XYZ file of C-alpha atoms in Angstrom:
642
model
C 0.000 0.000 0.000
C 1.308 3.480 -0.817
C 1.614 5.650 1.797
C -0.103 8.451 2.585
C 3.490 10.799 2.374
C 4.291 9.360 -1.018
C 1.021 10.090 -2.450
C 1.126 13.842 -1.643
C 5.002 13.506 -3.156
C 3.591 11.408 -6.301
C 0.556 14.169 -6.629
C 3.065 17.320 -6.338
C 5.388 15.867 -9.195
C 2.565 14.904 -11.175
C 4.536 11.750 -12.899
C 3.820 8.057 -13.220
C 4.893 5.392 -10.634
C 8.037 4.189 -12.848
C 9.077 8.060 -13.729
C 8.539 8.538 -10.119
C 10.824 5.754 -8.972
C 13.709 6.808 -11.252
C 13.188 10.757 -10.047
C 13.252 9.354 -6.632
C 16.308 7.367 -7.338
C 18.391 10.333 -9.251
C 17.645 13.187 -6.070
C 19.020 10.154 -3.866
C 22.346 9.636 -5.634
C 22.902 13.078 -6.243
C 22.013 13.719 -2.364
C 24.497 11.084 -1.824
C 27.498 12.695 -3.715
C 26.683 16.136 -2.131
C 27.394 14.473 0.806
C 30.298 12.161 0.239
C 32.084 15.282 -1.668
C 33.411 17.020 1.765
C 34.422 14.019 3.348
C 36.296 12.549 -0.055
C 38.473 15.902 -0.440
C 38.951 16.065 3.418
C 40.229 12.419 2.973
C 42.247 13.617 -0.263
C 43.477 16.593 1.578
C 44.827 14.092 4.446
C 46.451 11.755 2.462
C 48.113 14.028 0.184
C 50.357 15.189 3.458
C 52.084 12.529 3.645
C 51.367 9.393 5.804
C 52.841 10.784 8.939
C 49.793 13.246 8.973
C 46.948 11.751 11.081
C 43.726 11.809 9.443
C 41.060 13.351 10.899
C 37.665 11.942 11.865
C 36.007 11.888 7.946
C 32.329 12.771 9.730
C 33.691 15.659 11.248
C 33.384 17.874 8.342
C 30.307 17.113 7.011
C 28.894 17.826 10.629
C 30.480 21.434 10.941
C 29.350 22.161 7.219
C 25.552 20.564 7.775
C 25.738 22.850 11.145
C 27.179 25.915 9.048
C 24.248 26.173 6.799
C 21.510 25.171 8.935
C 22.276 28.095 11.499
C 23.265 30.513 8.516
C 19.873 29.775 6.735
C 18.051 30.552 10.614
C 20.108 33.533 10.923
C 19.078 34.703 7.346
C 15.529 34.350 7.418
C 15.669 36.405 10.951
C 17.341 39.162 8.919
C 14.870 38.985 6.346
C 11.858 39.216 8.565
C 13.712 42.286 10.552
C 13.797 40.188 14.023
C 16.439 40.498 16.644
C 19.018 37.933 16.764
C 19.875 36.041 19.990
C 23.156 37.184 21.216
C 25.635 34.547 22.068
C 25.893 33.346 26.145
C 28.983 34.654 28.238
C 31.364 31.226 28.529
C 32.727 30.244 31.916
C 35.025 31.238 34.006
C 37.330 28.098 32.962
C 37.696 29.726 29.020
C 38.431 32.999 30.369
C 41.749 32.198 28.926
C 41.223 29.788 26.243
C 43.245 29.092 23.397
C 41.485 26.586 21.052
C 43.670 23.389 19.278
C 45.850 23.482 22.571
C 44.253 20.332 24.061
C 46.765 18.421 25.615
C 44.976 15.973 27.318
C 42.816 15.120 24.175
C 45.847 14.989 22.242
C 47.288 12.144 24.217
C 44.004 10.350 23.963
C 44.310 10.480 20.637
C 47.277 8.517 20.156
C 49.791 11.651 20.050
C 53.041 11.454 21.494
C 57.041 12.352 22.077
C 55.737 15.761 22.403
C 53.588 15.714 19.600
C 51.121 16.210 22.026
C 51.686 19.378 22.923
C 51.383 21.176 19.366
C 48.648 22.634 17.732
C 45.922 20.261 16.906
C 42.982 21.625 15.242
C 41.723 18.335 14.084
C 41.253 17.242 17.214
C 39.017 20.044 18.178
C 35.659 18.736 19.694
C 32.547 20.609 19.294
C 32.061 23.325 21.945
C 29.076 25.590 22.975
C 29.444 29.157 21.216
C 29.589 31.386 23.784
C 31.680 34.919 24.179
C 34.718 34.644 26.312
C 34.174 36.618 29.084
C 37.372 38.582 30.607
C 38.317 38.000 34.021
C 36.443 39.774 36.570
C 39.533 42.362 37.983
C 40.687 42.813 33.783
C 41.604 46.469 33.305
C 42.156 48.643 30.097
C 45.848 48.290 28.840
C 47.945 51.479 29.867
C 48.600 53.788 27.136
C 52.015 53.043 25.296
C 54.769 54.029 25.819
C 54.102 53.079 29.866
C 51.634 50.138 28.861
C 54.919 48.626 27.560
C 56.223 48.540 30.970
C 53.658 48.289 33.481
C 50.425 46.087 32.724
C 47.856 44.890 34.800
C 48.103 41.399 36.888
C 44.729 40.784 36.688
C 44.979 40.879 33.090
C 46.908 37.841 32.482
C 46.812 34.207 34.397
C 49.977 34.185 36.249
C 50.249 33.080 40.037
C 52.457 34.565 42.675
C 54.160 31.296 43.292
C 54.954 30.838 39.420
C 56.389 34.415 39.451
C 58.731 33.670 42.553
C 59.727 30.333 41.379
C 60.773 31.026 37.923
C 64.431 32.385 38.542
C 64.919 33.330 34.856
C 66.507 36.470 34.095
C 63.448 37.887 32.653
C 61.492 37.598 35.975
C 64.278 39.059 37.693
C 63.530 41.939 35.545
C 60.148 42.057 37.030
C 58.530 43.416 39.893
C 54.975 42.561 41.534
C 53.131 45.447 42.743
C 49.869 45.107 44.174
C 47.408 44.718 40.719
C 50.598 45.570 38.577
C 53.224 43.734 37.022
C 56.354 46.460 35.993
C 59.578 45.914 33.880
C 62.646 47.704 33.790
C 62.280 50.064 31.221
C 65.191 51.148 29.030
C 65.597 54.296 31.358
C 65.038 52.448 34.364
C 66.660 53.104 38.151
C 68.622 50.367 37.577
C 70.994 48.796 34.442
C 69.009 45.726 33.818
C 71.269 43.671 31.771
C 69.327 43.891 28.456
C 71.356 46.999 26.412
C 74.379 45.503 27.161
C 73.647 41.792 26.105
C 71.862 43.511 22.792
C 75.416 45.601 22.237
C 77.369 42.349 23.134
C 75.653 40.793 19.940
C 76.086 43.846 17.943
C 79.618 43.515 18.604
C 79.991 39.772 17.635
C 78.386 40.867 14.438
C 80.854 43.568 14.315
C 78.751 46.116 14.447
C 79.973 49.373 17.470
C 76.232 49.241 19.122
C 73.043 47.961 18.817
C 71.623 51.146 16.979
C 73.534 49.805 13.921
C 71.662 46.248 13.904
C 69.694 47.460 10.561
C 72.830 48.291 8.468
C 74.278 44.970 8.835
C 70.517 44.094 7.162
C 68.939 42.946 10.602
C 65.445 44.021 10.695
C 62.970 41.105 11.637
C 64.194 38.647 14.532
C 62.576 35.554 15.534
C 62.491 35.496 19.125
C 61.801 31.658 20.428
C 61.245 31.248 23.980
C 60.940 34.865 24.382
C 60.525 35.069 28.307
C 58.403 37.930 28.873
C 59.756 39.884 26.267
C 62.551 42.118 27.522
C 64.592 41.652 24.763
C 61.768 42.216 22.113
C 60.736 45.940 24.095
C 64.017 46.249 23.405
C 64.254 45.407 19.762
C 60.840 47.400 19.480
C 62.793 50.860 20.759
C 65.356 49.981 17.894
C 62.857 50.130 15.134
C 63.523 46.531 15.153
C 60.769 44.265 14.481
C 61.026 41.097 16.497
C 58.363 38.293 16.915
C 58.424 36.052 19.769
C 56.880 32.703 19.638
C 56.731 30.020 22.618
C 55.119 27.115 23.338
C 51.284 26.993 24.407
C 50.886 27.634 28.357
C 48.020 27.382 30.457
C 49.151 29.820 33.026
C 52.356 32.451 33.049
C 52.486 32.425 29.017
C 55.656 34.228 28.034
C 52.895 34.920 24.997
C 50.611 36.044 26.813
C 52.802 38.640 29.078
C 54.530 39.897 25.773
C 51.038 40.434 23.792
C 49.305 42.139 26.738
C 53.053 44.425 26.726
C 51.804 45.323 22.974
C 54.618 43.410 21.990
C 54.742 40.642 18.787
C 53.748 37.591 19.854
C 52.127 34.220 19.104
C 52.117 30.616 20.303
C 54.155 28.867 18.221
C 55.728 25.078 19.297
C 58.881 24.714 17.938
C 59.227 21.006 18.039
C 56.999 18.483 15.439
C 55.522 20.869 12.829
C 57.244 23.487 10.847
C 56.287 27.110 11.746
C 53.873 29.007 9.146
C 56.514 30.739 7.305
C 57.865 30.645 4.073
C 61.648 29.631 3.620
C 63.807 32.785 4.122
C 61.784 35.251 6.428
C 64.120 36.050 9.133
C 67.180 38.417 9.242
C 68.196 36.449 12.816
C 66.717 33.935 15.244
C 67.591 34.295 18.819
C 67.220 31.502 21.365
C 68.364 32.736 25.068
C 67.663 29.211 27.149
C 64.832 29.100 24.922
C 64.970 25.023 26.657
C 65.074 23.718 22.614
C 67.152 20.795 22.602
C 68.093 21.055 19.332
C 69.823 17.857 19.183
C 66.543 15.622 20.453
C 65.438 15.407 16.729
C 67.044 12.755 14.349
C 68.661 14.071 11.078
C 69.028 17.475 12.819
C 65.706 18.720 11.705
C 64.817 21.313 14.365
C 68.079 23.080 13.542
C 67.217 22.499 10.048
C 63.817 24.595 10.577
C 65.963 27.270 11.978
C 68.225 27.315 8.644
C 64.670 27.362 6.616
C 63.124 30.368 8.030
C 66.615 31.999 8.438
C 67.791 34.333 5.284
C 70.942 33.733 3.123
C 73.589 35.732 5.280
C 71.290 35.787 8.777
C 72.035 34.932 12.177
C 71.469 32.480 14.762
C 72.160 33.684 18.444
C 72.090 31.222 20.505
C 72.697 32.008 24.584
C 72.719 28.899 26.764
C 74.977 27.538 30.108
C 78.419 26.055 28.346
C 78.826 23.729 31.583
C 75.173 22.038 31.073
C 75.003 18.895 29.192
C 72.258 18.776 27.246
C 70.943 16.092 24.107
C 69.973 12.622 23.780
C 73.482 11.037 23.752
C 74.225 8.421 26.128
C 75.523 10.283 29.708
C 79.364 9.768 29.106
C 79.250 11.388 25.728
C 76.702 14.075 26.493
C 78.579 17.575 25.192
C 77.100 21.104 25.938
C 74.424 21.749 23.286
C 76.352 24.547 22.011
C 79.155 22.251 20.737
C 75.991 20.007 19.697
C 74.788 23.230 17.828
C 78.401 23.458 16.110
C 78.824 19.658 15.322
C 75.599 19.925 12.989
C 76.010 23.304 11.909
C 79.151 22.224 9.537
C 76.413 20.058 7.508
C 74.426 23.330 6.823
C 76.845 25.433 5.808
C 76.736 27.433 8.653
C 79.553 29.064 10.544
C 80.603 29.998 13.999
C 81.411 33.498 13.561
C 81.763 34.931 17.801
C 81.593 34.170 21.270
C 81.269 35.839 23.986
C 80.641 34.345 27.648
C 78.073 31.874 27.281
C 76.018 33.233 24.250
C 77.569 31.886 20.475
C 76.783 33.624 17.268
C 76.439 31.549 13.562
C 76.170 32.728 10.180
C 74.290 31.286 7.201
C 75.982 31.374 4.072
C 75.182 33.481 1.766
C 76.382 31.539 -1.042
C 74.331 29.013 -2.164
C 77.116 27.463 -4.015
C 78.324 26.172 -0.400
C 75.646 23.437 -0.611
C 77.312 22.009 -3.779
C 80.789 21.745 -2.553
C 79.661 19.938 0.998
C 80.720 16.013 1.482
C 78.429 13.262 0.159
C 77.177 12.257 2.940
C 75.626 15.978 4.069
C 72.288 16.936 4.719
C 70.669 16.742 1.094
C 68.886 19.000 -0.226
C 64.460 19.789 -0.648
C 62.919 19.564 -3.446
C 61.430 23.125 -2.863
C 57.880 24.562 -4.551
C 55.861 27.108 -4.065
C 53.590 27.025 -1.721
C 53.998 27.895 1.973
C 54.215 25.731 4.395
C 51.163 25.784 6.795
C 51.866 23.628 9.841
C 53.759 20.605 7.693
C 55.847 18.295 9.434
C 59.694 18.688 9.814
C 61.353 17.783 6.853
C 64.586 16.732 7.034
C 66.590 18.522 4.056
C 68.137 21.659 3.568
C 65.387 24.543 2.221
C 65.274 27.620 -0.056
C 68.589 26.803 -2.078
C 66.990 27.369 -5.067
C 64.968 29.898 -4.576
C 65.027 33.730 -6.342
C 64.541 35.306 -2.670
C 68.024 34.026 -1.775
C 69.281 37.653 -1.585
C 71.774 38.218 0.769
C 70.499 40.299 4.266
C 73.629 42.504 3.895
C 72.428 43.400 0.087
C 69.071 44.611 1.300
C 68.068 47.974 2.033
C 68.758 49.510 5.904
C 64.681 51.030 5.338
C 61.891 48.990 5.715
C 59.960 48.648 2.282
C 59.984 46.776 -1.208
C 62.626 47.805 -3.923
C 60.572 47.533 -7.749
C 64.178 44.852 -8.062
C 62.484 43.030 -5.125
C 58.893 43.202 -6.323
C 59.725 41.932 -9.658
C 62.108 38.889 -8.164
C 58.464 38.209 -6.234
C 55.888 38.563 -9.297
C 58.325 36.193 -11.144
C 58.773 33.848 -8.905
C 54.870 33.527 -6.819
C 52.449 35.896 -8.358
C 53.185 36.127 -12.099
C 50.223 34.054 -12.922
C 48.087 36.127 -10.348
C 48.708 39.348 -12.267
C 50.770 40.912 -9.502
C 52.755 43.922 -11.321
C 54.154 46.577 -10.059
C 51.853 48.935 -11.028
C 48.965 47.248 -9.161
C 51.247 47.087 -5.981
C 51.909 50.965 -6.370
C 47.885 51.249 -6.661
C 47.318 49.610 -3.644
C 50.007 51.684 -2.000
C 47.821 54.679 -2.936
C 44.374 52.811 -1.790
C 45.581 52.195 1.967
C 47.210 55.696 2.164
C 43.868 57.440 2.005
C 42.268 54.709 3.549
C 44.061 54.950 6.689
C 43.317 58.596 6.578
C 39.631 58.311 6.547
C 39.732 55.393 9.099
C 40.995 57.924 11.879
C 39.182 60.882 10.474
C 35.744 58.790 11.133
C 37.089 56.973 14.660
C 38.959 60.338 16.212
C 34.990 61.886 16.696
C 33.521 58.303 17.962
C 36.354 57.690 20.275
C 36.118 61.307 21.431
C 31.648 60.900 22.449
C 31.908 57.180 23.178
C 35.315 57.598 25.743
C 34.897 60.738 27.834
C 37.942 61.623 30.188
C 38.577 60.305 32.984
C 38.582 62.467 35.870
C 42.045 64.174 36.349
C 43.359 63.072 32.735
C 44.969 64.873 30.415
C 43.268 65.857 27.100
C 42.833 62.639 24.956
C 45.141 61.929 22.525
C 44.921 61.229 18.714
C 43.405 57.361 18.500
C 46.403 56.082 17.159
C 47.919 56.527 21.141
C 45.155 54.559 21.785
C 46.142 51.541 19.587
C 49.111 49.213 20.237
C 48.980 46.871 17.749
C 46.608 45.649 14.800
C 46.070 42.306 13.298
C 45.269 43.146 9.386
C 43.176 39.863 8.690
C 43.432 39.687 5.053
C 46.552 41.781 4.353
C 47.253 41.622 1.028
C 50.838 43.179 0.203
C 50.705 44.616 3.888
C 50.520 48.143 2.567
C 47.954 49.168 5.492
C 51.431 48.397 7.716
C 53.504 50.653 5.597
C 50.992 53.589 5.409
C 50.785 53.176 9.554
C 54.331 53.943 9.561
C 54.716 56.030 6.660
C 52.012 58.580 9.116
C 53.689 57.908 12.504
C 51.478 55.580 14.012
C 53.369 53.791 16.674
C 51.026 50.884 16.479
C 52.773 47.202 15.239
C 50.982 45.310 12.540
C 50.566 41.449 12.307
C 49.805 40.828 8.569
C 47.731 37.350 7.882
C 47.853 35.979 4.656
C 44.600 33.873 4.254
C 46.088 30.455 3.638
C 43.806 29.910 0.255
C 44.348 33.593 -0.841
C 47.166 35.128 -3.179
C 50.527 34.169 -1.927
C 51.706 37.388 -0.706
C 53.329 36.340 2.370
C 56.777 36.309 1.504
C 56.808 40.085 -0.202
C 55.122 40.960 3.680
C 57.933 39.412 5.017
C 60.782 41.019 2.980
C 59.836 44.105 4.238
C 60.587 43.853 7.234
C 56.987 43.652 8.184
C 55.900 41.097 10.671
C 53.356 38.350 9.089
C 52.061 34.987 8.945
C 49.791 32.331 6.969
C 46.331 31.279 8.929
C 43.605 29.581 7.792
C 40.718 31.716 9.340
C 38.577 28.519 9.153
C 40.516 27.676 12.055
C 41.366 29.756 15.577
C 44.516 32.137 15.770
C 47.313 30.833 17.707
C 46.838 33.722 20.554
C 45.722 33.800 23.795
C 42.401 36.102 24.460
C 41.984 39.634 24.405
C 45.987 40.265 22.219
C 45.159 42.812 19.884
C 43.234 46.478 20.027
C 41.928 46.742 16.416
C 40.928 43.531 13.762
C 40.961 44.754 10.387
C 39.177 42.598 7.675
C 39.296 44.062 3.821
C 36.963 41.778 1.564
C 37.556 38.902 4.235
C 34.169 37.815 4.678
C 33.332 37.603 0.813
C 36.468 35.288 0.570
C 35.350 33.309 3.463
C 32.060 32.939 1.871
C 33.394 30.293 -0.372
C 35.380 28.544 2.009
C 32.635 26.602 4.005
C 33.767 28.586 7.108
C 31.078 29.626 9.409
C 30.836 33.214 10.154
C 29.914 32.651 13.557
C 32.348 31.423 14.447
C 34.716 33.177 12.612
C 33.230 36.157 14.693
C 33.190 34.533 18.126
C 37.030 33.651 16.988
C 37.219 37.980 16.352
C 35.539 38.210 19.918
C 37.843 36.575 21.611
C 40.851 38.505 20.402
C 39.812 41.441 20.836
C 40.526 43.234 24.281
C 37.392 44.548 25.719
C 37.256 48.670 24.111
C 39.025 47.396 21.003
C 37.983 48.137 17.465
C 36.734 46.096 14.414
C 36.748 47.589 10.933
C 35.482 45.779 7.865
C 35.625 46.700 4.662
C 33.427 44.508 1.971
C 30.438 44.657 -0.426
C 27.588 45.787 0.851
C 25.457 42.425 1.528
C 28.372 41.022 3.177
C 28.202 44.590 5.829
C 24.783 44.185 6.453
C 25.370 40.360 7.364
C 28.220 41.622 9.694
C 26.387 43.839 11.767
C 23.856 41.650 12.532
C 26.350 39.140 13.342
C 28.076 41.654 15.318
C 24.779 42.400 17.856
C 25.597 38.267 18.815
C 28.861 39.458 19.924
C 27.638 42.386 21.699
C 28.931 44.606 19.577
C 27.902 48.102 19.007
C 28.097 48.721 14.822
C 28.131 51.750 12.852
C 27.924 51.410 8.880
C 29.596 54.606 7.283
C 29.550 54.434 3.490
C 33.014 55.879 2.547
C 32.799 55.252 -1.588
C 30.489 56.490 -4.058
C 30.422 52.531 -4.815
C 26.974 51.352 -3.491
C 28.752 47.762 -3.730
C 30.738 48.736 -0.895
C 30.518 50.134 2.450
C 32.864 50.031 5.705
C 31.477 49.067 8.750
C 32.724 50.220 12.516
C 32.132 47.851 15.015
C 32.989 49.401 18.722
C 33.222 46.336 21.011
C 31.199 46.224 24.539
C 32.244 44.322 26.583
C 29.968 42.907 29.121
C 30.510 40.279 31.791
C 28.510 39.333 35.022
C 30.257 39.845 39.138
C 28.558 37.675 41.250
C 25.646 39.856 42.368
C 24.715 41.717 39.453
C 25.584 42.087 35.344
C 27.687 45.191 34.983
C 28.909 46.982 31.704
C 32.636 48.621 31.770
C 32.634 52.042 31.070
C 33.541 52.452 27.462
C 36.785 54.414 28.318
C 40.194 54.727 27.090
């Protein structure tokens, strides 16, 4: 007998029983293949890693992409019908400092190991509530730069008393505990605190007289690892320097964490299993001061060999560590220091001990790639290098960049931060030729983000101004650009928003993502001295919560839009790095605004829409972030004030 369902079907399609079947049978296959076609190019995707990677559940996918459009089509036809959406619940008081893909304890039940456990795993990730992370209950406003650089609030990062006392690094002796306040030496401080001098003592086993004179040797970005709190990077910073400290994920007293909420560079990076998410040849020097890497714990020398990769033709590796400690995974009556570990494998690499001084040692990467040629057969070979960036691979162990056209010397480049037309062509030849990148469209976009910026402080100064009064007994406010420490351009392009922020004074630091399936533009970022990094924005920022005062997102969201990422999140993900006060500004067409703002009342954010083109297609939207969290009697809002 038919049933009752399958007669109103059979009467709406109007067709004969056998027709019927076949229809019936066509919409299942092809319902079948719509759903099979995540899971076979997730599979693809997995496998075409290598068989090291570890392959994700294949259901896991599907779910987050049947989730993804049944919420987007709900939040939709609320927009359509002009109803209020729901806003997003505050999270607990356990996530106040979460940092998603950091799960250590779900990594080891997941069969990870030797350390691999404690990288990022994003796979891994299990379904959580959305909610907005709430700040802790004591958070405070960042001081103002330049004193927010040396004082900052304790109740702003999660760091006990006992962990401060018990540290004994040098960096913590740099520190002092104050009632709500943590303060560092600054570089006028009452007393020397060690940091100019061990900066000059490098200098000088460059050969350079002082520290001042790092950029004419061609020193302008440093990778920090192991950063401690970030002395040495404030110090870098007051050098015109641009250095970027990354350490390993840390549930409480984050050397991350400490430098970010400093306004320093910063962001969790594990320097152990997976290869950092830079191209080959971004830094002019990487600095390890008992960074605790054992470099030598890795067979075929491949954590050293990830230092070579990101490390320029003609750069430096500084590496400061106790000469009477035995370190590495030799047997205890051949253990050497891990400096003459360092030295042993640095011969392969064509690397070569240039200084020492006390117990920090100073190597040099050639600058010839010829040296590579003339090594013994039984060297470190070579990679097999393409084109794409690496994006959280695993170590490989072979020497990278040889053949690339970036391998220009760091003493050949220019002192001043910027692109030479030389350089830009070497790029468009080499990654963007078949994308159309010229130099006349990077000079256009020069000229784009040069007014842009203009108008974007033009249109905040008055909002900041009526939304901020003064605090009793302050001075007059400031231009917003004192307000802002650092920015974190979201879809950065060349990074020319960076180079008009310091081509207008702007003291604030840029951190330029490059969308990991957008235009390669990473490395260009990179050779000018800017700091930057690949992210796939499908997927949470390596940063701990409340790191950055302004999010800037230029045609993000329409990119996104074909990427099967879920706003939402994607928003929630922009909620959570943004400290409470901070700014949002998005720039896209104007269906994708519209979407945003609606998204943005979830968040609890308070949007303005200013149209700043005579394009109707396109519209930039303000979103001013209030922040709102509960005490334990009542809900409270902090006073929007800067």
């Amino acid at each position: 007998m038919t049933s009752p369902w399958y007669k109103t079907v059979s009467s709406v399609f109007g067709l004969r029983p056998r027709i019927k079947g076949l229809l019936f049978f066509i919409l299942g296959v092809v319902a079948l293949l719509t759903i099979l076609s995540p899971l076979t190019s997730t599979s693809y995707e997995a496998s075409s890693t290598g068989s090291s990677t570890r392959v994700p559940n294949i259901y896991s996918n599907y779910r987050r992409i049947k989730e993804q459009a049944a919420v987007d089509y709900l939040d939709l036809r609320s927009l359509s019908l002009g109803t209020s959406l729901k806003e997003f619940p505050l999270c607990g008081k356990e996530r106040e400092s979460y940092v998603p893909c950091y799960n250590v304890t779900g990594n080891l039940l997941a069969g990870l190991q030797e350390g691999d456990e404690l990288d990022r795993h994003c796979e891994f990730e299990r379904e959580k509530e959305r909610c907005v992370v709430r700040p802790p209950r004591d958070y405070k406003i960042p001081l103002r730069w330049p004193l927010g650089r040396d004082i900052i609030w304790s109740g702003n990062v999660k760091i006990t008393k006992d962990q401060f006392l018990s540290s004994g690094t040098v960096t913590t002796r740099l520190m002092l505990l104050e009632e709500n306040q943590i303060t560092f030496h600054s570089e006028d401080g009452l007393i020397f605190d060690g940091v100019k001098d061990y900066a000059r003592q490098i200098a000088e086993m460059i050969g350079l007289g002082s520290d001042t004179e790092f950029a004419q040797a061609g020193v302008r970005t440093v990778l920090d690892i192991g950063c401690g709190f970030g002395s040495f990077g404030a110090h870098l910073v007051s050098l015109k320097l641009m250095p970027i400290c990354i350490a390993k994920y840390e549930a409480t007293g984050s050397q991350v964490q400490l430098a970010l909420e400093r306004g320093l560079p910063a962001m969790i990076g594990n320097f152990f299993s997976k290869q950092l998410p830079y191209p080959a040849l971004s830094f002019d020097m990487v600095h390890c001061a008992q960074c605790g890497i054992t470099w030598d714990i890795k067979a075929d020398a491949m954590l050293l060999l990830e230092v070579d990769r990101v490390l320029k033709p003609g750069g430096y590796f500084v590496l400061t560590s106790p000469t009477n400690k035995a370190q590495g995974n030799l047997p205890d009556t051949k253990k050497t220091s891990i400096s003459t570990r360092v030295n042993e494998l640095s011969k392969k690499i064509c690397w070569s001990l240039t200084a020492q001084q006390d117990e920090s040692f100073l190597w040099q990467k050639t600058a010839d790639s010829n040296c590579y040629s003339s090594r013994s057969q039984d060297s470190i070979p070579l990679c097999k290098d393409g084109d794409s960036v690496p994006y959280y691979h695993p170590l490989v162990p072979c020497i990278s960049g040889t053949t690339s056209k970036r391998w220009i010397p760091i003493q050949n480049r220019s002192a001043v931060a910027g692109t030479t037309s030389a350089e830009l062509e070497i790029h468009g030849n080499l990654f963007c030729i078949l994308s159309g990148i010229k130099p006349e469209e990077f000079s256009e976009d020069t000229q784009v983000w040069r007014s842009a910026l203009k108008n974007y402080w033009s249109l905040l100064t008055p909002l900041i101004f009526s939304d901020h009064p003064k605090r009793p007994g302050d001075e007059d406010p400031l231009p917003p650009f004192n307000m802002i420490r650092n920015v974190m351009d979201m879809n950065a392009r060349f990074g020319n928003l960076n180079s008009a922020l310091l081509e207008q004074g702007k003291s604030a630091w840029v951190m330029n993502v490059v969308p990991v399936n957008a235009r390669n533009t990473l490395p260009i970022i990179l050779d000018r001295g800017f700091a930057g990094v690949l992210h796939d924005w499908c997927e949470p920022f390596p940063t701990y919560p409340r790191t950055y005062d302004m999010l800037h997102a230029n045609e993000l969201l329409t990119h996104l839009s074909s990427e099967r990422c879920s706003l939402m999140d994607l928003f929630l993900e922009m909620d959570r790095i943004l400290r409470p006060e901070g700014w949002v500004v998005i720039s896209d067409k104007l269906g994708v605004i519209e979407m945003a703002r609606a998204m943005a009342t979830r968040v609890r954010w308070e949007a303005r829409v200013i149209d700043l083109q005579d394009d109707p297609d396109d519209a930039s939207c303000k979103l001013l972030r209030e922040i709102i969290y509960f005490s334990r009697t009542e809900e409270e809002h902090l006073k929007k004030v800067l």
